[in-house]
Amino acid sequence: MNRNKRYYKNSKVVDRYSRLDGLQGPEQAFLDMYRERLTGLRLLDLGVGGGRTTLPFCSHAGEYVGVDYSQEMVHACNRRYRDLPNAMFEVGDARSLPQFPDGHFGAVLFSYNGIDEVPAEDRRRVLDEMHRLLAPSGVFFFSSHNLNFMSRLFAASFWSGPRRYLMLRAINRGRRPLGQDFGLFDDGWQNLRFRMDTYYISPQHQFKQLQEAGFDGIRAFSVESGREYEGLEDLRSSVEPWIYYLCTRP
Ligand SMILES: C[S@@+](CC[C@H](N)C(=O)[O-])C[C@H]1O[C@@H](n2cnc3c(N)ncnc32)[C@H](O)[C@@H]1O
């Protein structure tokens, strides 16, 4: 088992995620945009964690399926949402979900950067699987860490104290993907414990990956303000920690 998965099976982590609620700005914007359409749809909430997004989306979707590769997270959701008639929770891995047939879902949500915990070499498998699971005109909405944030993270940790900065540098020595569009970092966000490998990608490269996997109508939203970016030029100057992407399976 890789260390990311081990992290999400930890009881303290499960407990923390189970107490989260409230939507991030772009999630609320997505819900507002698709509220009417969701009523008749099956929605997959992938990497559902402790169910932060369950109630708002479940109450609008025709059918709601929460999936996570951590059995402990799925148990927590089952405990938290015993009485929701149109919701079910299952253990499954985003890289391969053979329990669902082609075109089974009208919308897939992979919120709060869950896709960035997948090993880099398997990221394309996830995108292909989402494409397979979506019906024509189905939408995929997810967030991913922004490679352009790295310089801001190093600067912020420098000013927050030498210990954090030096640890961040030491742990990530040799990881900076010079001249590339993505890389794995241990950003130490989890209380300086440095327990996860997290994928960071430039917005331009994220657009390219989605196009190569067959998605179109790609849009991007700011996690900090919720506003929609006006295309790749606008995104180029973004240094926020992660970005939400919305795209369509033609
Ligand atoms: C940062 S948490 C977000 C949880 C929840 N979506 C939220 O917004 O609070 C990421 C979640 O994705 C799950 N996850 C990571 N990789 C996964 C994979 N390959 N398949 C299914 N779930 C995965 C983790 O177990 C974790 O619960």
Short mmCIF file of C-alpha atoms and ligand atoms in Angstrom, two decimals:
data_model
loop_
_atom_site.label_atom_id
_atom_site.label_comp_id
_atom_site.label_asym_id
_atom_site.label_seq_id
_atom_site.Cartn_x
_atom_site.Cartn_y
_atom_site.Cartn_z
CA MET A 1 0.00 0.00 0.00
CA ASN A 2 1.42 3.43 -0.84
CA ARG A 3 1.79 6.08 1.85
CA ASN A 4 -1.06 8.23 0.55
CA LYS A 5 -3.57 5.43 0.94
CA ARG A 6 -2.17 4.56 4.37
CA TYR A 7 -2.73 8.18 5.35
CA TYR A 8 -6.43 8.09 4.38
CA LYS A 9 -6.98 4.89 6.35
CA ASN A 10 -5.67 6.45 9.55
CA SER A 11 -8.50 6.81 12.11
CA LYS A 12 -7.57 10.37 13.09
CA VAL A 13 -7.57 11.46 9.46
CA VAL A 14 -10.91 9.73 8.82
CA ASP A 15 -12.32 11.43 11.88
CA ARG A 16 -11.11 14.85 10.72
CA TYR A 17 -12.58 14.45 7.23
CA SER A 18 -15.86 13.19 8.69
CA ARG A 19 -16.32 16.44 10.55
CA LEU A 20 -15.86 18.64 7.45
CA ASP A 21 -18.83 20.25 5.80
CA GLY A 22 -19.51 23.24 3.56
CA LEU A 23 -18.62 23.61 -0.10
CA GLN A 24 -15.61 25.38 -1.58
CA GLY A 25 -16.48 28.38 -3.83
CA PRO A 26 -16.16 26.58 -7.18
CA GLU A 27 -18.13 23.56 -5.88
CA GLN A 28 -20.98 25.89 -4.97
CA ALA A 29 -20.71 27.55 -8.40
CA PHE A 30 -20.83 24.12 -10.08
CA LEU A 31 -23.86 23.12 -8.01
CA ASP A 32 -25.64 26.37 -8.90
CA MET A 33 -24.89 25.88 -12.61
CA TYR A 34 -26.02 22.24 -12.71
CA ARG A 35 -28.71 22.17 -10.01
CA GLU A 36 -31.60 21.65 -12.46
CA ARG A 37 -29.75 19.15 -14.59
CA LEU A 38 -28.57 17.02 -11.65
CA THR A 39 -32.13 16.09 -10.69
CA GLY A 40 -32.37 13.43 -13.35
CA LEU A 41 -28.75 12.27 -13.16
CA ARG A 42 -26.63 9.66 -11.46
CA LEU A 43 -23.74 11.44 -9.77
CA LEU A 44 -20.47 9.80 -8.76
CA ASP A 45 -18.68 11.53 -5.88
CA LEU A 46 -15.22 10.04 -6.19
CA GLY A 47 -12.76 10.20 -3.29
CA VAL A 48 -15.78 11.05 -1.17
CA GLY A 49 -13.69 11.02 2.02
CA GLY A 50 -15.82 11.71 5.08
CA GLY A 51 -18.75 12.96 2.99
CA ARG A 52 -18.20 16.73 3.08
CA THR A 53 -19.90 17.14 -0.31
CA THR A 54 -22.56 14.46 0.18
CA LEU A 55 -25.52 16.42 1.50
CA PRO A 56 -25.47 19.35 -0.93
CA PHE A 57 -25.03 17.13 -3.99
CA CYS A 58 -27.19 14.23 -2.86
CA SER A 59 -30.16 16.48 -2.26
CA HIS A 60 -30.10 17.53 -5.95
CA ALA A 61 -28.94 14.38 -7.76
CA GLY A 62 -31.34 11.68 -8.91
CA GLU A 63 -28.98 9.05 -7.54
CA TYR A 64 -25.77 9.65 -5.60
CA VAL A 65 -22.86 7.20 -5.33
CA GLY A 66 -19.90 8.03 -3.07
CA VAL A 67 -16.73 6.01 -3.74
CA ASP A 68 -13.41 5.97 -1.92
CA TYR A 69 -10.46 3.56 -1.89
CA SER A 70 -10.24 3.87 1.88
CA GLN A 71 -12.69 1.42 3.40
CA GLU A 72 -12.51 3.44 6.62
CA MET A 73 -13.78 6.57 4.83
CA VAL A 74 -16.64 4.57 3.31
CA HIS A 75 -17.60 3.21 6.75
CA ALA A 76 -17.56 6.73 8.13
CA CYS A 77 -19.92 7.91 5.35
CA ASN A 78 -22.25 4.99 5.97
CA ARG A 79 -22.37 5.91 9.65
CA ARG A 80 -22.81 9.62 8.95
CA TYR A 81 -25.54 9.24 6.31
CA ARG A 82 -27.62 6.23 7.33
CA ASP A 83 -30.92 7.70 6.23
CA LEU A 84 -30.38 9.18 2.79
CA PRO A 85 -32.69 7.26 0.43
CA ASN A 86 -30.88 8.09 -2.85
CA ALA A 87 -27.28 7.71 -1.59
CA MET A 88 -24.94 4.74 -1.46
CA PHE A 89 -21.26 4.44 -0.60
CA GLU A 90 -18.81 1.90 -1.97
CA VAL A 91 -15.13 1.06 -1.79
CA GLY A 92 -13.43 1.51 -5.17
CA ASP A 93 -10.30 2.82 -6.83
CA ALA A 94 -10.53 5.69 -9.32
CA ARG A 95 -8.09 3.91 -11.62
CA SER A 96 -10.52 1.08 -12.30
CA LEU A 97 -14.18 0.87 -11.34
CA PRO A 98 -15.40 -2.22 -13.22
CA GLN A 99 -18.52 -2.44 -11.03
CA PHE A 100 -20.01 0.41 -13.08
CA PRO A 101 -20.88 -0.01 -16.78
CA ASP A 102 -19.85 2.42 -19.55
CA GLY A 103 -21.77 5.70 -19.53
CA HIS A 104 -23.33 4.97 -16.13
CA PHE A 105 -23.00 8.50 -14.71
CA GLY A 106 -24.19 11.91 -15.84
CA ALA A 107 -21.68 13.72 -13.63
CA VAL A 108 -18.49 12.86 -11.77
CA LEU A 109 -17.05 14.92 -8.95
CA PHE A 110 -13.48 14.31 -7.70
CA SER A 111 -13.22 17.11 -5.16
CA TYR A 112 -10.49 18.59 -3.02
CA ASN A 113 -7.59 17.26 -5.09
CA GLY A 114 -8.20 13.53 -4.57
CA ILE A 115 -6.82 12.94 -8.08
CA ASP A 116 -3.44 14.29 -6.91
CA GLU A 117 -2.98 11.37 -4.52
CA VAL A 118 -2.95 8.91 -7.43
CA PRO A 119 0.58 7.86 -8.50
CA ALA A 120 1.73 10.07 -11.39
CA GLU A 121 2.01 7.17 -13.82
CA ASP A 122 -1.66 6.27 -13.18
CA ARG A 123 -3.19 9.71 -13.65
CA ARG A 124 -4.09 9.02 -17.27
CA ARG A 125 -5.85 5.81 -16.19
CA VAL A 126 -8.10 7.88 -13.93
CA LEU A 127 -8.97 10.31 -16.73
CA ASP A 128 -9.70 7.41 -19.11
CA GLU A 129 -11.89 5.74 -16.49
CA MET A 130 -13.86 8.96 -15.93
CA HIS A 131 -14.34 9.26 -19.68
CA ARG A 132 -15.62 5.68 -19.84
CA LEU A 133 -18.01 6.12 -16.91
CA LEU A 134 -19.61 9.31 -18.22
CA ALA A 135 -22.55 9.27 -20.59
CA PRO A 136 -22.28 11.54 -23.65
CA SER A 137 -22.56 15.19 -22.53
CA GLY A 138 -21.68 14.07 -19.00
CA VAL A 139 -19.50 16.42 -16.94
CA PHE A 140 -16.34 15.83 -14.92
CA PHE A 141 -15.58 18.34 -12.17
CA PHE A 142 -12.43 18.07 -10.08
CA SER A 143 -9.59 20.06 -8.58
CA SER A 144 -5.86 19.69 -8.84
CA HIS A 145 -2.83 21.35 -7.26
CA ASN A 146 -1.26 24.18 -9.18
CA LEU A 147 2.45 23.84 -9.97
CA ASN A 148 2.73 27.65 -10.06
CA PHE A 149 1.91 27.70 -6.35
CA MET A 150 5.23 26.08 -5.42
CA SER A 151 7.19 29.32 -5.35
CA ARG A 152 4.50 30.88 -3.13
CA LEU A 153 4.60 27.88 -0.79
CA PHE A 154 8.37 28.10 -0.39
CA ALA A 155 8.21 31.86 0.17
CA ALA A 156 5.38 31.57 2.71
CA SER A 157 7.17 28.84 4.64
CA PHE A 158 10.37 30.92 4.63
CA TRP A 159 8.55 33.80 6.34
CA SER A 160 6.70 31.49 8.73
CA GLY A 161 9.95 30.24 10.26
CA PRO A 162 13.22 28.52 9.40
CA ARG A 163 12.18 25.07 10.61
CA ARG A 164 9.30 24.75 8.19
CA TYR A 165 11.29 26.16 5.31
CA LEU A 166 14.31 23.94 5.87
CA MET A 167 12.19 20.80 6.24
CA LEU A 168 10.24 21.62 3.12
CA ARG A 169 13.46 22.12 1.18
CA ALA A 170 15.16 19.02 2.53
CA ILE A 171 12.22 16.73 1.88
CA ASN A 172 11.69 18.01 -1.63
CA ARG A 173 15.35 18.16 -2.64
CA GLY A 174 15.66 16.98 -6.20
CA ARG A 175 11.92 16.92 -6.71
CA ARG A 176 11.48 20.24 -8.47
CA PRO A 177 10.61 19.33 -12.05
CA LEU A 178 12.74 21.92 -13.82
CA GLY A 179 11.41 22.60 -17.26
CA GLN A 180 8.50 20.22 -16.83
CA ASP A 181 4.81 20.74 -16.30
CA PHE A 182 4.18 18.54 -13.31
CA GLY A 183 5.86 16.98 -10.32
CA LEU A 184 5.41 15.19 -7.03
CA PHE A 185 5.91 17.15 -3.84
CA ASP A 186 5.52 16.56 -0.17
CA ASP A 187 4.08 19.94 0.71
CA GLY A 188 3.88 19.30 4.44
CA TRP A 189 0.45 20.83 4.67
CA GLN A 190 -0.64 18.15 7.10
CA ASN A 191 0.72 19.90 10.20
CA LEU A 192 4.28 19.68 8.98
CA ARG A 193 4.15 15.92 9.14
CA PHE A 194 5.21 15.33 5.54
CA ARG A 195 3.23 12.20 4.95
CA MET A 196 2.03 12.37 1.37
CA ASP A 197 3.22 12.61 -2.20
CA THR A 198 1.08 15.16 -3.96
CA TYR A 199 0.92 15.78 -7.69
CA TYR A 200 1.22 19.40 -8.83
CA ILE A 201 0.52 20.36 -12.42
CA SER A 202 0.58 23.54 -14.50
CA PRO A 203 -2.90 24.57 -15.67
CA GLN A 204 -1.75 24.44 -19.30
CA HIS A 205 -0.65 20.84 -18.91
CA GLN A 206 -3.89 19.94 -17.14
CA PHE A 207 -5.83 21.24 -20.15
CA LYS A 208 -3.61 19.15 -22.43
CA GLN A 209 -4.11 15.98 -20.36
CA LEU A 210 -7.89 16.42 -20.47
CA GLN A 211 -7.87 17.03 -24.23
CA GLU A 212 -5.71 13.94 -24.78
CA ALA A 213 -8.16 11.88 -22.74
CA GLY A 214 -10.99 13.03 -25.01
CA PHE A 215 -12.68 15.73 -22.93
CA ASP A 216 -13.76 19.08 -24.31
CA GLY A 217 -15.39 22.33 -23.15
CA ILE A 218 -12.66 22.67 -20.51
CA ARG A 219 -13.15 25.49 -18.01
CA ALA A 220 -11.21 26.48 -14.88
CA PHE A 221 -12.30 28.12 -11.63
CA SER A 222 -10.40 29.88 -8.89
CA VAL A 223 -10.53 28.14 -5.52
CA GLU A 224 -9.83 31.43 -3.77
CA SER A 225 -12.53 33.59 -5.38
CA GLY A 226 -14.75 31.03 -7.15
CA ARG A 227 -14.52 33.07 -10.38
CA GLU A 228 -14.06 31.42 -13.74
CA TYR A 229 -10.69 31.98 -15.42
CA GLU A 230 -10.86 33.55 -18.85
CA GLY A 231 -8.74 30.94 -20.58
CA LEU A 232 -5.12 29.82 -20.49
CA GLU A 233 -3.57 33.29 -20.58
CA ASP A 234 -5.47 34.26 -17.44
CA LEU A 235 -4.46 30.97 -15.78
CA ARG A 236 -0.78 31.42 -16.54
CA SER A 237 -0.44 34.06 -13.80
CA SER A 238 -2.42 32.07 -11.21
CA VAL A 239 -0.40 31.13 -8.12
CA GLU A 240 -3.25 29.80 -6.01
CA PRO A 241 -2.79 26.38 -4.39
CA TRP A 242 -5.31 24.46 -6.46
CA ILE A 243 -7.70 25.02 -9.33
CA TYR A 244 -11.07 23.50 -10.17
CA TYR A 245 -11.61 22.13 -13.68
CA LEU A 246 -14.88 21.40 -15.42
CA CYS A 247 -15.00 19.47 -18.67
CA THR A 248 -17.42 17.51 -20.82
CA ARG A 249 -17.34 14.05 -22.30
CA PRO A 250 -18.51 14.71 -25.91
C1 LIG B 1 -8.33 15.28 0.18
S1 LIG B 1 -9.44 13.98 0.45
C2 LIG B 1 -10.98 14.74 -0.01
C3 LIG B 1 -12.19 14.07 0.59
C4 LIG B 1 -13.53 14.70 0.21
N1 LIG B 1 -13.77 14.64 -1.23
C5 LIG B 1 -13.60 16.13 0.66
O1 LIG B 1 -13.64 17.00 -0.19
O2 LIG B 1 -13.63 16.36 1.88
C6 LIG B 1 -9.11 12.89 -0.92
C7 LIG B 1 -9.89 11.60 -0.87
O3 LIG B 1 -9.65 10.88 -2.09
C8 LIG B 1 -9.49 9.51 -1.79
N2 LIG B 1 -8.70 8.89 -2.85
C9 LIG B 1 -7.40 9.16 -3.18
N3 LIG B 1 -7.01 8.39 -4.20
C10 LIG B 1 -8.09 7.64 -4.55
C11 LIG B 1 -8.29 6.64 -5.53
N4 LIG B 1 -7.30 6.26 -6.36
N5 LIG B 1 -9.52 6.08 -5.62
C12 LIG B 1 -10.51 6.44 -4.76
N6 LIG B 1 -10.35 7.35 -3.80
C13 LIG B 1 -9.15 7.95 -3.69
C14 LIG B 1 -8.81 9.50 -0.41
O4 LIG B 1 -8.99 8.28 0.28
C15 LIG B 1 -9.51 10.67 0.27
O5 LIG B 1 -10.65 10.26 0.97
#
